[in-house]
Amino acid sequence: MTDDLIETYGLTQKGRGILLAYDHGFEHGPVDFDEETIDPNFIMEIATSGYFTGVVFQKGIAEKYYQPHLNKIPLVVKLNGKTSFHQDEEPYSPQICSVDEALALGAKAVGYTIYVGSEKEALMMKEFSQIEEEAHNKQLAVIGWMYPRGAHVKDDTDRDILAYAARLGLELGADAIKIKYSGDIDSFSWVVKAAGRAKVFVVGGNMTSEAKLLNLTHDILAAGACGWAIGRNVWQAKNPFSIAKQLADIIYQP
Ligand code: FBP
């Protein structure tokens, strides 16, 4: 049995965690940002506020804004990505960063998106597998962004489809997965069970109300998730530090 690298590196603490995601400039373009959030320094301020257990960047941002010797917050480097120019029905997200580059940037974990169900999933599974082998040989944790997508996926929040994606993450050797919420505690408990010992971080998604986000936080924990891997709902909030504190109060409560 392998070590629990996610907990060892502090990406979860006592099984709970909140990862601050900021790869949206790559995935969506700067449309998600305003004058403040377009600056990665602002995101680093939020990430190092004490409420997060990890920050997720693509390599270019990590290289220019993350200081491994100063910043205590664990870094997750995303190894693949795609732009929003091509809304392909069968999406593929190519690898654009190596495990060694991530390691040199001070990463404790690498992330990789698999569009589960896409006709190009075989390619992504293969890349993921090679990354997983190399990352684990080099003692890095591996997080699978397990996103059902493509024409074969009728509903990307369906319990059984999400459970399949979660299981795939476990079987491919992910230490943790990042996955959408199915919408209710009962169905999501099944998704979490399907992930087995792979920890489950839930995707934040589009901006929602604070009250809804806090309620959802209770629900995802009740279903067995370890917390959020969240972006827009924190840094697009009126006061990112306040919402981060409220999430942390729920997620890390003893
Ligand atoms: P959010 O919490 O803002 O949804 O971020 C999670 C995330 O997975 C990001 O890491 C990524 O950039 C984005 O969502 C991708 O969203 P989509 O594939 O739906 O465009």
XYZ file of N, CA and C in Angstrom, residues 27-254:
684
model
N -7.932 27.957 -19.163
C -9.091 27.168 -19.611
C -10.201 28.022 -20.233
N -10.379 29.227 -19.678
C -11.499 30.070 -20.132
C -11.042 31.366 -20.782
N -9.781 31.727 -20.575
C -9.323 33.068 -20.949
C -9.599 33.994 -19.770
N -9.115 35.247 -19.868
C -9.255 36.157 -18.719
C -10.680 36.642 -18.450
N -11.667 36.060 -19.123
C -13.061 36.509 -18.943
C -13.553 36.363 -17.497
N -12.963 35.449 -16.754
C -13.413 35.229 -15.366
C -12.854 36.282 -14.407
N -11.928 37.126 -14.886
C -11.190 38.015 -13.985
C -11.684 39.455 -14.044
N -11.357 40.198 -12.982
C -11.511 41.653 -13.000
C -10.129 42.256 -12.758
N -10.086 43.571 -12.501
C -8.798 44.263 -12.327
C -7.942 43.636 -11.226
N -8.627 43.108 -10.214
C -7.896 42.558 -9.077
C -7.496 41.092 -9.311
N -8.457 40.294 -9.786
C -8.211 38.849 -9.868
C -7.370 38.449 -11.074
N -7.126 39.393 -11.980
C -6.240 39.058 -13.105
C -4.781 38.966 -12.643
N -4.511 39.503 -11.462
C -3.143 39.505 -10.938
C -2.901 38.276 -10.055
N -2.049 37.378 -10.489
C -1.801 36.166 -9.688
C -1.272 36.459 -8.283
N -0.678 37.653 -8.094
C -0.228 38.007 -6.729
C -1.404 38.075 -5.761
N -2.541 38.558 -6.271
C -3.735 38.641 -5.420
C -4.186 37.227 -5.016
N -4.099 36.301 -5.970
C -4.507 34.916 -5.680
C -3.553 34.301 -4.653
N -2.273 34.621 -4.769
C -1.308 34.120 -3.775
C -1.621 34.671 -2.384
N -2.093 35.928 -2.328
C -2.484 36.500 -1.021
C -3.628 35.686 -0.412
N -4.588 35.335 -1.258
C -5.737 34.548 -0.757
C -5.253 33.155 -0.352
N -4.439 32.569 -1.230
C -3.983 31.184 -0.990
C -3.191 31.063 0.303
N -2.462 32.129 0.656
C -1.607 32.047 1.847
C -2.281 32.658 3.091
N -3.614 32.813 2.995
C -4.331 33.426 4.119
C -4.485 32.475 5.300
N -4.141 31.210 5.086
C -4.250 30.257 6.191
C -5.483 29.377 6.092
N -6.344 29.644 5.120
C -7.589 28.872 5.010
C -7.482 27.735 3.992
N -6.377 27.691 3.256
C -6.262 26.720 2.158
C -5.174 25.694 2.437
N -5.345 24.529 1.818
C -4.330 23.480 1.977
C -3.565 23.249 0.666
N -3.853 24.064 -0.330
C -3.119 23.932 -1.580
C -3.563 24.987 -2.567
N -2.679 25.274 -3.528
C -3.036 26.205 -4.599
C -2.684 25.536 -5.928
N -3.573 25.702 -6.918
C -3.394 25.033 -8.211
C -3.079 26.054 -9.294
N -1.905 25.893 -9.923
C -1.500 26.782 -11.011
C -1.029 25.961 -12.206
N -1.078 26.598 -13.377
C -0.313 26.073 -14.505
C 1.148 26.494 -14.293
N 2.056 25.887 -15.053
C 3.486 26.083 -14.763
C 3.959 27.543 -14.862
N 3.438 28.297 -15.835
C 3.924 29.665 -16.046
C 3.629 30.565 -14.854
N 2.452 30.384 -14.280
C 2.081 31.187 -13.105
C 2.918 30.736 -11.912
N 3.067 29.413 -11.777
C 3.866 28.887 -10.648
C 5.287 29.455 -10.711
N 5.837 29.432 -11.905
C 7.215 29.878 -12.102
C 7.420 31.342 -11.691
N 6.435 32.173 -11.993
C 6.619 33.623 -11.782
C 6.035 34.157 -10.482
N 5.174 33.380 -9.847
C 4.495 33.933 -8.654
C 4.615 33.061 -7.406
N 5.052 31.821 -7.543
C 5.116 30.930 -6.379
C 6.568 30.777 -5.961
N 6.828 31.034 -4.678
C 8.200 30.917 -4.196
C 8.276 29.745 -3.223
N 8.800 28.623 -3.691
C 8.753 27.399 -2.882
C 9.400 27.547 -1.509
N 10.408 28.425 -1.401
C 11.090 28.516 -0.096
C 10.376 29.454 0.862
N 9.570 30.359 0.291
C 8.860 31.329 1.152
C 7.420 30.910 1.410
N 6.759 30.461 0.331
C 5.340 30.165 0.441
C 5.132 28.781 1.037
N 4.426 28.766 2.166
C 4.227 27.482 2.861
C 3.107 26.660 2.217
N 2.230 27.344 1.493
C 1.082 26.648 0.916
C 1.542 25.625 -0.133
N 1.110 24.360 -0.016
C 1.519 23.375 -1.023
C 1.038 23.736 -2.433
N 1.913 23.504 -3.388
C 1.610 23.812 -4.789
C 1.193 22.550 -5.550
N 0.115 22.702 -6.312
C -0.299 21.648 -7.254
C -0.097 22.232 -8.646
N 0.705 21.585 -9.473
C 0.872 22.068 -10.847
C 0.023 21.220 -11.786
N -0.786 21.917 -12.552
C -1.634 21.268 -13.544
C -0.759 20.899 -14.741
N -0.822 19.659 -15.176
C 0.078 19.223 -16.258
C -0.562 19.243 -17.639
N -1.874 19.395 -17.688
C -2.495 19.528 -19.017
C -3.495 20.669 -18.997
N -3.967 20.996 -20.185
C -4.923 22.088 -20.272
C -5.347 22.288 -21.713
N -6.469 22.979 -21.878
C -6.910 23.334 -23.243
C -7.597 24.690 -23.171
N -7.671 25.356 -24.311
C -8.341 26.657 -24.327
C -9.825 26.452 -24.624
N -10.573 27.553 -24.547
C -12.019 27.438 -24.797
C -12.376 27.776 -26.248
N -11.347 27.967 -27.095
C -11.637 28.326 -28.497
C -12.369 27.214 -29.254
N -11.965 25.980 -28.952
C -12.578 24.853 -29.673
C -13.515 24.126 -28.726
N -14.787 24.299 -28.944
C -15.738 23.589 -28.082
C -15.991 22.220 -28.710
N -14.906 21.410 -28.758
C -15.022 20.095 -29.389
C -16.020 19.232 -28.652
N -16.780 18.498 -29.447
C -17.731 17.594 -28.802
C -17.009 16.497 -28.029
N -15.842 16.122 -28.531
C -15.059 15.067 -27.873
C -13.739 15.685 -27.402
N -13.746 16.314 -26.228
C -12.580 17.109 -25.840
C -11.351 16.291 -25.465
N -10.206 16.917 -25.693
C -8.900 16.365 -25.315
C -8.090 17.502 -24.723
N -7.422 17.209 -23.620
C -6.604 18.222 -22.966
C -5.170 17.712 -22.949
N -4.305 18.269 -23.806
C -2.948 17.714 -23.945
C -2.034 18.059 -22.775
N -1.067 17.194 -22.563
C -0.052 17.457 -21.532
C 0.845 18.588 -22.015
N 1.070 19.571 -21.134
C 1.907 20.705 -21.537
C 3.007 20.983 -20.510
N 3.053 20.132 -19.499
C 4.099 20.316 -18.472
C 4.515 18.930 -18.004
N 5.805 18.773 -17.732
C 6.288 17.454 -17.303
C 6.298 17.356 -15.781
N 6.422 16.132 -15.311
C 6.534 15.894 -13.868
C 7.795 16.572 -13.333
N 8.883 16.486 -14.076
C 10.143 17.109 -13.628
C 10.022 18.627 -13.513
N 9.328 19.239 -14.471
C 9.142 20.704 -14.381
C 8.342 21.053 -13.128
N 7.294 20.274 -12.872
C 6.458 20.526 -11.688
C 7.292 20.395 -10.416
N 8.111 19.369 -10.398
C 8.985 19.110 -9.245
C 9.942 20.295 -9.039
N 10.521 20.768 -10.126
C 11.472 21.885 -10.045
C 10.781 23.167 -9.564
N 9.500 23.287 -9.827
C 8.758 24.479 -9.390
C 8.359 24.397 -7.920
N 8.605 23.237 -7.321
C 8.287 23.068 -5.891
C 6.948 22.400 -5.637
N 6.386 21.762 -6.677
C 5.069 21.130 -6.506
C 5.125 19.962 -5.532
N 4.020 19.795 -4.826
C 3.843 18.616 -3.973
C 2.909 17.620 -4.669
N 2.190 18.131 -5.656
C 1.255 17.263 -6.387
C 1.132 17.762 -7.811
N 0.748 16.847 -8.686
C 0.442 17.233 -10.066
C -1.025 16.930 -10.339
N -1.602 17.726 -11.224
C -3.009 17.522 -11.590
C -3.127 17.282 -13.075
N -4.116 16.505 -13.440
C -4.321 16.193 -14.856
C -5.816 15.961 -15.071
N -6.376 16.590 -16.117
C -7.806 16.409 -16.428
C -8.014 15.251 -17.389
N -8.918 14.356 -17.015
C -9.371 13.347 -17.977
C -10.843 13.624 -18.275
N -11.147 13.856 -19.553
C -12.544 13.988 -19.941
C -13.096 12.584 -20.141
N -13.640 12.070 -19.061
C -14.126 10.687 -19.049
C -15.323 10.572 -19.987
N -15.265 9.607 -20.885
C -16.370 9.413 -21.825
C -16.098 10.031 -23.189
N -15.134 10.957 -23.242
C -14.780 11.558 -24.531
C -14.173 10.478 -25.431
N -14.341 10.630 -26.728
C -13.741 9.641 -27.637
C -12.220 9.685 -27.558
N -11.703 10.742 -26.943
C -10.237 10.827 -26.804
C -9.779 10.433 -25.400
N -10.640 9.765 -24.640
C -10.272 9.443 -23.249
C -9.075 8.483 -23.196
N -8.935 7.622 -24.212
C -7.834 6.653 -24.190
C -6.484 7.368 -24.144
N -6.398 8.429 -24.920
C -5.163 9.216 -24.972
C -4.872 9.846 -23.606
N -5.911 10.376 -23.009
C -5.745 11.032 -21.702
C -5.438 10.001 -20.616
N -6.045 8.824 -20.709
C -5.755 7.783 -19.713
C -4.301 7.347 -19.819
N -3.824 7.260 -21.047
C -2.437 6.845 -21.268
C -1.463 7.890 -20.705
N -1.721 9.146 -21.047
C -0.853 10.219 -20.516
C -0.901 10.246 -18.996
N -2.119 10.108 -18.468
C -2.284 10.138 -17.010
C -1.482 9.017 -16.366
N -1.570 7.829 -16.960
C -0.881 6.650 -16.416
C 0.621 6.852 -16.351
N 1.159 7.423 -17.428
C 2.613 7.659 -17.460
C 3.002 8.697 -16.406
N 2.168 9.724 -16.292
C 2.415 10.768 -15.289
C 2.338 10.160 -13.890
N 1.333 9.358 -13.688
C 1.123 8.740 -12.356
C 2.338 7.910 -11.966
N 2.837 7.134 -12.900
C 3.988 6.264 -12.601
C 5.210 7.116 -12.229
N 5.464 8.112 -13.068
C 6.645 8.954 -12.829
C 6.491 9.784 -11.554
N 5.319 10.370 -11.371
C 5.096 11.221 -10.187
C 5.258 10.383 -8.913
N 4.687 9.215 -8.894
C 4.798 8.382 -7.687
C 6.236 7.903 -7.463
N 6.940 7.619 -8.534
C 8.365 7.253 -8.371
C 9.143 8.396 -7.743
N 8.688 9.637 -8.023
C 9.384 10.824 -7.494
C 8.685 11.386 -6.264
N 7.804 10.585 -5.682
C 7.115 10.960 -4.430
C 6.227 12.198 -4.537
N 5.642 12.399 -5.705
C 4.666 13.486 -5.843
C 3.265 12.889 -5.811
N 2.332 13.625 -5.212
C 0.945 13.164 -5.213
C 0.300 13.462 -6.569
N -0.719 12.680 -6.896
C -1.379 12.806 -8.202
C -2.879 13.052 -7.993
N -3.348 14.131 -8.613
C -4.780 14.455 -8.494
C -5.419 14.403 -9.882
N -6.465 13.613 -10.006
C -7.170 13.485 -11.285
C -8.386 14.395 -11.312
N -8.411 15.290 -12.296
C -9.617 16.095 -12.548
C -10.519 15.156 -13.369
N -11.490 14.532 -12.754
C -12.265 13.505 -13.440
C -13.580 14.129 -13.924
N -13.555 14.578 -15.192
C -14.680 15.333 -15.732
C -15.378 14.559 -16.854
N -16.538 13.957 -16.572
C -17.287 13.316 -17.658
C -17.694 14.366 -18.694
N -17.378 14.113 -19.929
C -17.697 15.096 -20.974
C -17.698 14.439 -22.350
N -18.466 14.995 -23.261
C -18.528 14.472 -24.630
C -19.925 13.976 -24.955
N -20.116 13.653 -26.226
C -21.457 13.290 -26.700
C -21.995 12.024 -26.037
N -21.083 11.164 -25.561
C -21.556 9.916 -24.937
C -22.040 10.144 -23.498
N -21.738 11.326 -22.982
C -22.121 11.629 -21.593
C -23.416 12.442 -21.622
N -24.476 11.799 -21.210
C -25.783 12.462 -21.311
C -25.968 13.495 -20.200
N -25.412 13.203 -19.021
C -25.628 14.101 -17.883
C -24.383 14.040 -16.998
N -23.652 15.147 -16.939
C -22.359 15.095 -16.228
C -22.489 15.226 -14.713
N -23.735 15.270 -14.205
C -23.887 15.216 -12.743
C -24.692 13.980 -12.327
N -24.879 13.071 -13.267
C -25.580 11.832 -12.960
C -24.750 10.991 -11.976
N -25.395 10.424 -10.986
C -24.716 9.654 -9.941
C -23.836 8.556 -10.521
N -24.372 7.770 -11.436
C -23.623 6.620 -11.930
C -22.471 7.027 -12.841
N -22.678 8.091 -13.574
C -21.597 8.583 -14.442
C -20.460 9.148 -13.590
N -20.820 9.920 -12.571
C -19.785 10.464 -11.680
C -19.089 9.339 -10.911
N -19.863 8.351 -10.479
C -19.258 7.234 -9.747
C -18.278 6.484 -10.656
N -18.622 6.363 -11.901
C -17.730 5.691 -12.871
C -16.432 6.499 -13.007
N -16.586 7.815 -13.143
C -15.402 8.685 -13.284
C -14.537 8.610 -12.020
N -15.183 8.591 -10.876
C -14.451 8.528 -9.599
C -13.692 7.203 -9.503
N -14.362 6.143 -9.903
C -13.744 4.813 -9.836
C -12.534 4.732 -10.767
N -12.706 5.335 -11.926
C -11.612 5.355 -12.893
C -10.390 6.043 -12.281
N -10.634 7.125 -11.574
C -9.537 7.833 -10.897
C -8.820 6.913 -9.929
N -9.581 6.193 -9.120
C -8.981 5.252 -8.163
C -8.178 4.187 -8.900
N -8.800 3.622 -9.932
C -8.153 2.500 -10.617
C -6.928 2.940 -11.425
N -6.894 4.204 -11.798
C -5.716 4.707 -12.520
C -4.597 5.138 -11.577
N -4.860 5.086 -10.278
C -3.794 5.374 -9.310
C -3.775 6.787 -8.765
N -4.866 7.544 -8.949
C -4.903 8.908 -8.387
C -4.935 8.838 -6.863
N -4.231 9.779 -6.218
C -4.296 9.880 -4.758
C -5.539 10.643 -4.339
N -5.972 11.515 -5.225
C -7.190 12.295 -4.970
C -7.826 12.589 -6.309
N -9.110 12.842 -6.273
C -9.791 13.247 -7.501
C -10.526 14.556 -7.242
N -10.752 15.262 -8.336
C -11.533 16.491 -8.295
C -12.717 16.224 -9.199
N -13.914 16.406 -8.685
C -15.083 15.963 -9.441
C -16.282 16.839 -9.101
N -17.230 16.911 -10.029
C -18.449 17.704 -9.785
C -19.323 17.051 -8.729
N -20.136 17.850 -8.078
C -21.122 17.345 -7.115
C -22.344 16.853 -7.876
N -22.931 15.754 -7.383
C -24.096 15.182 -8.067
C -25.399 15.869 -7.670
N -25.339 16.668 -6.604
C -26.533 17.451 -6.263
C -27.227 17.059 -4.975
N -26.969 15.871 -4.455
C -27.554 15.509 -3.154
C -26.630 14.538 -2.418
N -26.792 14.519 -1.099
C -25.853 13.774 -0.249
C -25.877 12.275 -0.566
N -27.088 11.777 -0.744
C -27.231 10.346 -0.947
C -26.488 9.854 -2.201
N -26.743 10.515 -3.308
C -26.093 10.063 -4.549
C -24.584 10.327 -4.494
N -24.191 11.434 -3.843
C -22.752 11.726 -3.833
C -21.994 10.770 -2.902
N -22.681 10.245 -1.887
C -22.034 9.247 -1.015
C -21.575 8.056 -1.855
N -22.367 7.719 -2.841
C -22.017 6.594 -3.721
C -20.788 6.926 -4.572
N -20.740 8.162 -5.030
C -19.587 8.616 -5.821
C -18.319 8.538 -4.955
N -18.433 8.987 -3.722
C -17.278 8.966 -2.812
C -16.872 7.516 -2.523
N -17.852 6.653 -2.352
C -17.527 5.228 -2.131
C -16.788 4.661 -3.330
N -17.243 5.045 -4.515
C -16.609 4.533 -5.735
C -15.149 4.978 -5.828
N -14.843 6.122 -5.233
C -13.457 6.630 -5.264
C -12.558 5.885 -4.284
N -13.137 5.111 -3.391
C -12.360 4.297 -2.444
C -11.413 5.141 -1.620
N -10.134 4.755 -1.615
C -9.146 5.504 -0.817
C -8.644 6.766 -1.503
N -9.051 6.992 -2.735
C -8.700 8.267 -3.381
C -9.580 9.354 -2.749
N -8.948 10.432 -2.293
C -9.712 11.504 -1.630
C -10.515 12.288 -2.654
N -11.634 12.803 -2.210
C -12.523 13.487 -3.148
C -12.614 14.984 -2.824
N -12.140 15.801 -3.772
C -12.320 17.254 -3.707
C -13.421 17.602 -4.701
N -14.325 18.457 -4.280
C -15.435 18.804 -5.164
C -15.125 20.108 -5.907
N -15.489 20.120 -7.183
C -15.312 21.293 -8.046
C -16.273 22.395 -7.596
N -15.792 23.619 -7.552
C -16.656 24.730 -7.122
C -17.727 25.102 -8.141
N -17.285 25.323 -9.379
C -18.220 25.707 -10.442
C -18.458 27.201 -10.499
N -19.485 27.582 -11.280
C -19.835 29.007 -11.437
C -20.183 29.623 -10.095
N -20.091 30.940 -10.078
C -20.418 31.703 -8.879
C -21.844 31.400 -8.400
N -21.963 31.120 -7.113
C -23.285 30.912 -6.531
C -23.390 31.772 -5.272
N -24.553 31.793 -4.628
C -24.677 32.664 -3.444
C -23.874 32.073 -2.289
N -23.481 32.953 -1.373
C -22.697 32.517 -0.220
C -23.458 31.469 0.583
N -24.748 31.736 0.793
C -25.567 30.829 1.613
C -25.607 29.450 0.977
N -25.777 29.425 -0.343
C -25.856 28.134 -1.039
C -24.512 27.399 -0.940
N -23.444 28.146 -1.116
C -22.113 27.529 -1.069
C -21.848 26.917 0.315
N -22.259 27.627 1.362
C -22.015 27.125 2.710
C -22.871 25.885 2.987
N -24.116 25.909 2.515
C -24.961 24.706 2.660
C -24.378 23.526 1.917
N -23.924 23.816 0.696
C -23.311 22.749 -0.108
C -22.080 22.170 0.586
N -21.364 23.038 1.292
C -20.153 22.592 1.981
C -20.514 21.531 3.025
N -21.578 21.786 3.780
C -22.023 20.774 4.758
C -22.389 19.475 4.038
N -23.053 19.615 2.901
C -23.533 18.429 2.180
C -22.388 17.583 1.620
N -21.400 18.237 1.018
C -20.313 17.440 0.417
C -19.524 16.706 1.504
N -19.390 17.352 2.670
C -18.677 16.682 3.771
C -19.511 15.515 4.294
N -20.815 15.735 4.408
C -21.704 14.662 4.890
C -21.632 13.462 3.949
N -21.416 13.727 2.672
C -21.314 12.626 1.697
C -19.942 11.951 1.733
N -18.996 12.556 2.444
C -17.679 11.910 2.575
C -16.551 12.569 1.799
N -16.834 13.687 1.135
C -15.747 14.397 0.436
C -14.810 15.008 1.474
N -13.565 15.290 1.038
C -12.648 15.909 2.001
C -12.734 17.426 1.941
N -13.337 17.985 0.898
C -13.483 19.442 0.817
C -13.623 19.891 -0.621
N -13.255 21.148 -0.848
C -13.397 21.748 -2.175
C -12.053 21.869 -2.891
N -12.107 21.836 -4.217
C -11.034 22.375 -5.059
C -11.747 23.475 -5.828
N -11.592 24.676 -5.358
C -12.533 25.742 -5.710
C -11.805 26.983 -6.223
N -12.403 27.664 -7.174
C -11.777 28.862 -7.715
C -12.697 30.059 -7.654
N -13.579 30.141 -8.666
C -14.392 31.346 -8.846
C -15.210 31.733 -7.622
N -15.764 30.740 -6.924
C -16.601 31.078 -5.768
C -15.819 31.703 -4.622
N -14.504 31.603 -4.693
C -13.700 32.293 -3.677
C -13.191 33.615 -4.239
N -12.383 33.541 -5.316
C -11.741 34.796 -5.735
C -12.657 35.762 -6.473
N -13.837 35.291 -6.922
C -14.799 36.248 -7.504
C -15.729 36.828 -6.426
N -15.623 36.317 -5.225
C -16.515 36.795 -4.152
C -16.171 38.247 -3.814
N -17.160 38.969 -3.256
C -16.924 40.370 -2.838
C -15.758 40.426 -1.879
N -15.764 39.490 -0.917
C -14.649 39.421 0.019
C -14.118 37.982 0.073
N -13.117 37.685 -0.751
C -12.609 36.303 -0.824
C -12.120 35.780 0.521
N -11.556 36.672 1.350
C -11.002 36.223 2.637
C -12.128 35.815 3.588
N -13.234 36.534 3.507
C -14.360 36.220 4.380
C -15.007 34.882 3.974
N -15.210 34.673 2.700
C -15.832 33.394 2.289
C -14.865 32.238 2.565
N -13.575 32.496 2.376
C -12.586 31.443 2.649
C -12.624 31.058 4.128
N -12.751 32.060 4.997
C -12.798 31.775 6.436
C -14.049 30.952 6.777
N -15.164 31.353 6.157
C -16.411 30.627 6.454
C -16.340 29.171 5.975
N -15.724 28.973 4.826
C -15.556 27.590 4.329
C -14.645 26.812 5.284
N -13.556 27.467 5.676
C -12.594 26.806 6.561
C -13.228 26.446 7.899
N -14.069 27.337 8.427
C -14.713 27.069 9.715
C -15.546 25.794 9.643
N -16.169 25.573 8.503
C -16.993 24.349 8.358
C -16.079 23.136 8.102
N -15.150 23.313 7.184
C -14.377 22.156 6.712
C -13.403 21.630 7.761
N -12.766 22.533 8.512
C -11.778 22.049 9.477
C -12.331 21.900 10.888
N -13.663 22.072 11.041
C -14.172 21.984 12.415
C -13.927 20.574 12.954
N -13.534 20.484 14.247
C -13.187 19.173 14.783
C -14.403 18.231 14.851
